[in-house]
């Protein structure tokens, strides 16, 4: 349902909250980034080691591809941030610190 709402133009957020070492990164990304990068885009089955984030992106891309409405233009933007010890890090930019001034 979130993917459908996202494709209808609504902002969508996935949040994992918990103590260090409880599996938030594993839940969001899965056990292996290599499995994500090596995935055949034509195969609609998600590998078991994928987490929520790659599954959601792939599902959204598949739905966009199936959309035949020429009037619709999709713009996809993703941010992955980590808040640790009161500091904010951008995980898609080599864990660089985000300035929150």
PDB file of C-alpha atoms in Angstrom:
ATOM      1  CA  UNK A   1       0.000   0.000   0.000  1.00  0.00           C
ATOM      2  CA  UNK A   2       2.838   2.456   0.784  1.00  0.00           C
ATOM      3  CA  UNK A   3       4.316   1.929  -2.678  1.00  0.00           C
ATOM      4  CA  UNK A   4       0.961   2.650  -4.328  1.00  0.00           C
ATOM      5  CA  UNK A   5       0.584   5.837  -2.280  1.00  0.00           C
ATOM      6  CA  UNK A   6       4.170   6.807  -3.137  1.00  0.00           C
ATOM      7  CA  UNK A   7       3.411   6.384  -6.845  1.00  0.00           C
ATOM      8  CA  UNK A   8       0.257   8.460  -6.368  1.00  0.00           C
ATOM      9  CA  UNK A   9       2.457  11.360  -5.229  1.00  0.00           C
ATOM     10  CA  UNK A  10       2.527  10.992  -1.458  1.00  0.00           C
ATOM     11  CA  UNK A  11       5.788  11.176   0.492  1.00  0.00           C
ATOM     12  CA  UNK A  12       6.723   7.857   2.057  1.00  0.00           C
ATOM     13  CA  UNK A  13       8.979   7.191   5.028  1.00  0.00           C
ATOM     14  CA  UNK A  14      10.407   3.982   6.446  1.00  0.00           C
ATOM     15  CA  UNK A  15      11.808   4.253   9.979  1.00  0.00           C
ATOM     16  CA  UNK A  16      13.789   1.728  11.995  1.00  0.00           C
ATOM     17  CA  UNK A  17      14.286   2.657  15.631  1.00  0.00           C
ATOM     18  CA  UNK A  18      16.136   0.816  18.358  1.00  0.00           C
ATOM     19  CA  UNK A  19      19.300   0.250  20.291  1.00  0.00           C
ATOM     20  CA  UNK A  20      22.671  -0.334  18.655  1.00  0.00           C
ATOM     21  CA  UNK A  21      23.043  -3.899  17.399  1.00  0.00           C
ATOM     22  CA  UNK A  22      19.352  -4.787  17.242  1.00  0.00           C
ATOM     23  CA  UNK A  23      19.155  -5.314  13.470  1.00  0.00           C
ATOM     24  CA  UNK A  24      17.865  -2.005  12.103  1.00  0.00           C
ATOM     25  CA  UNK A  25      20.334  -1.930   9.193  1.00  0.00           C
ATOM     26  CA  UNK A  26      19.719  -5.603   8.468  1.00  0.00           C
ATOM     27  CA  UNK A  27      15.955  -5.009   8.405  1.00  0.00           C
ATOM     28  CA  UNK A  28      16.250  -2.011   6.119  1.00  0.00           C
ATOM     29  CA  UNK A  29      18.943  -3.224   3.706  1.00  0.00           C
ATOM     30  CA  UNK A  30      19.303  -6.963   4.220  1.00  0.00           C
ATOM     31  CA  UNK A  31      22.290  -9.156   4.821  1.00  0.00           C
ATOM     32  CA  UNK A  32      24.265  -8.508   1.641  1.00  0.00           C
ATOM     33  CA  UNK A  33      24.626  -5.463  -0.566  1.00  0.00           C
ATOM     34  CA  UNK A  34      26.300  -7.735  -3.138  1.00  0.00           C
ATOM     35  CA  UNK A  35      22.994  -9.591  -3.563  1.00  0.00           C
ATOM     36  CA  UNK A  36      21.247  -6.291  -4.286  1.00  0.00           C
ATOM     37  CA  UNK A  37      23.807  -5.178  -6.857  1.00  0.00           C
ATOM     38  CA  UNK A  38      23.899  -8.571  -8.614  1.00  0.00           C
ATOM     39  CA  UNK A  39      20.112  -8.956  -8.892  1.00  0.00           C
ATOM     40  CA  UNK A  40      18.675  -9.513 -12.362  1.00  0.00           C
ATOM     41  CA  UNK A  41      16.154  -6.705 -12.853  1.00  0.00           C
ATOM     42  CA  UNK A  42      13.999  -8.888 -15.083  1.00  0.00           C
ATOM     43  CA  UNK A  43      13.512 -11.431 -12.280  1.00  0.00           C
ATOM     44  CA  UNK A  44      10.508 -10.396 -10.185  1.00  0.00           C
ATOM     45  CA  UNK A  45      11.464 -12.595  -7.221  1.00  0.00           C
ATOM     46  CA  UNK A  46      13.223 -10.806  -4.379  1.00  0.00           C
ATOM     47  CA  UNK A  47      16.239 -12.604  -2.927  1.00  0.00           C
ATOM     48  CA  UNK A  48      15.652 -13.707   0.669  1.00  0.00           C
ATOM     49  CA  UNK A  49      18.593 -11.628   1.897  1.00  0.00           C
ATOM     50  CA  UNK A  50      17.084  -8.343   0.674  1.00  0.00           C
ATOM     51  CA  UNK A  51      15.778  -5.908   3.265  1.00  0.00           C
ATOM     52  CA  UNK A  52      12.840  -3.514   3.172  1.00  0.00           C
ATOM     53  CA  UNK A  53      14.551  -0.663   1.308  1.00  0.00           C
ATOM     54  CA  UNK A  54      15.734  -2.573  -1.809  1.00  0.00           C
ATOM     55  CA  UNK A  55      12.435  -4.472  -1.969  1.00  0.00           C
ATOM     56  CA  UNK A  56      10.426  -1.229  -1.849  1.00  0.00           C
ATOM     57  CA  UNK A  57      12.589   0.411  -4.513  1.00  0.00           C
ATOM     58  CA  UNK A  58      12.369  -2.603  -6.826  1.00  0.00           C
ATOM     59  CA  UNK A  59       8.595  -2.872  -6.351  1.00  0.00           C
ATOM     60  CA  UNK A  60       8.169   0.851  -7.085  1.00  0.00           C
ATOM     61  CA  UNK A  61      10.355   0.573 -10.202  1.00  0.00           C
ATOM     62  CA  UNK A  62       8.396  -2.441 -11.440  1.00  0.00           C
ATOM     63  CA  UNK A  63       5.103  -0.583 -10.970  1.00  0.00           C
ATOM     64  CA  UNK A  64       6.530   2.488 -12.751  1.00  0.00           C
ATOM     65  CA  UNK A  65       7.679   0.317 -15.639  1.00  0.00           C
ATOM     66  CA  UNK A  66       4.197  -1.244 -15.971  1.00  0.00           C
ATOM     67  CA  UNK A  67       2.517   2.166 -15.953  1.00  0.00           C
ATOM     68  CA  UNK A  68       1.576   3.085 -19.489  1.00  0.00           C
ATOM     69  CA  UNK A  69       0.318   6.582 -18.733  1.00  0.00           C
ATOM     70  CA  UNK A  70       2.391   8.900 -20.941  1.00  0.00           C
ATOM     71  CA  UNK A  71       1.293  11.928 -18.912  1.00  0.00           C
ATOM     72  CA  UNK A  72       2.865  10.666 -15.696  1.00  0.00           C
ATOM     73  CA  UNK A  73       6.470  11.527 -14.913  1.00  0.00           C
ATOM     74  CA  UNK A  74       8.090   9.870 -11.914  1.00  0.00           C
ATOM     75  CA  UNK A  75      10.858  11.548  -9.944  1.00  0.00           C
ATOM     76  CA  UNK A  76      12.445   9.318  -7.327  1.00  0.00           C
ATOM     77  CA  UNK A  77      14.518  10.746  -4.483  1.00  0.00           C
ATOM     78  CA  UNK A  78      15.821   8.732  -1.544  1.00  0.00           C
ATOM     79  CA  UNK A  79      17.573   9.742   1.636  1.00  0.00           C
ATOM     80  CA  UNK A  80      19.019   7.303   4.111  1.00  0.00           C
ATOM     81  CA  UNK A  81      20.073   8.896   7.362  1.00  0.00           C
ATOM     82  CA  UNK A  82      21.305   7.605  10.677  1.00  0.00           C
ATOM     83  CA  UNK A  83      20.991   9.459  13.965  1.00  0.00           C
ATOM     84  CA  UNK A  84      23.686   8.252  16.349  1.00  0.00           C
ATOM     85  CA  UNK A  85      24.808   9.973  19.548  1.00  0.00           C
ATOM     86  CA  UNK A  86      22.909  13.152  18.570  1.00  0.00           C
ATOM     87  CA  UNK A  87      24.736  13.338  15.220  1.00  0.00           C
ATOM     88  CA  UNK A  88      23.052  12.866  11.808  1.00  0.00           C
ATOM     89  CA  UNK A  89      24.847  10.874   9.083  1.00  0.00           C
ATOM     90  CA  UNK A  90      23.980  10.492   5.383  1.00  0.00           C
ATOM     91  CA  UNK A  91      24.400   6.767   4.698  1.00  0.00           C
ATOM     92  CA  UNK A  92      24.210   7.170   0.920  1.00  0.00           C
ATOM     93  CA  UNK A  93      27.187   9.535   1.002  1.00  0.00           C
ATOM     94  CA  UNK A  94      29.867   7.417   2.702  1.00  0.00           C
ATOM     95  CA  UNK A  95      28.501   8.103   6.189  1.00  0.00           C
ATOM     96  CA  UNK A  96      29.249  11.813   5.892  1.00  0.00           C
ATOM     97  CA  UNK A  97      28.025  13.975   8.712  1.00  0.00           C
ATOM     98  CA  UNK A  98      24.958  16.079   7.899  1.00  0.00           C
ATOM     99  CA  UNK A  99      25.120  19.689   9.048  1.00  0.00           C
ATOM    100  CA  UNK A 100      22.004  20.469  11.077  1.00  0.00           C
ATOM    101  CA  UNK A 101      22.741  24.116  11.861  1.00  0.00           C
TER     102      UNK A 101
END
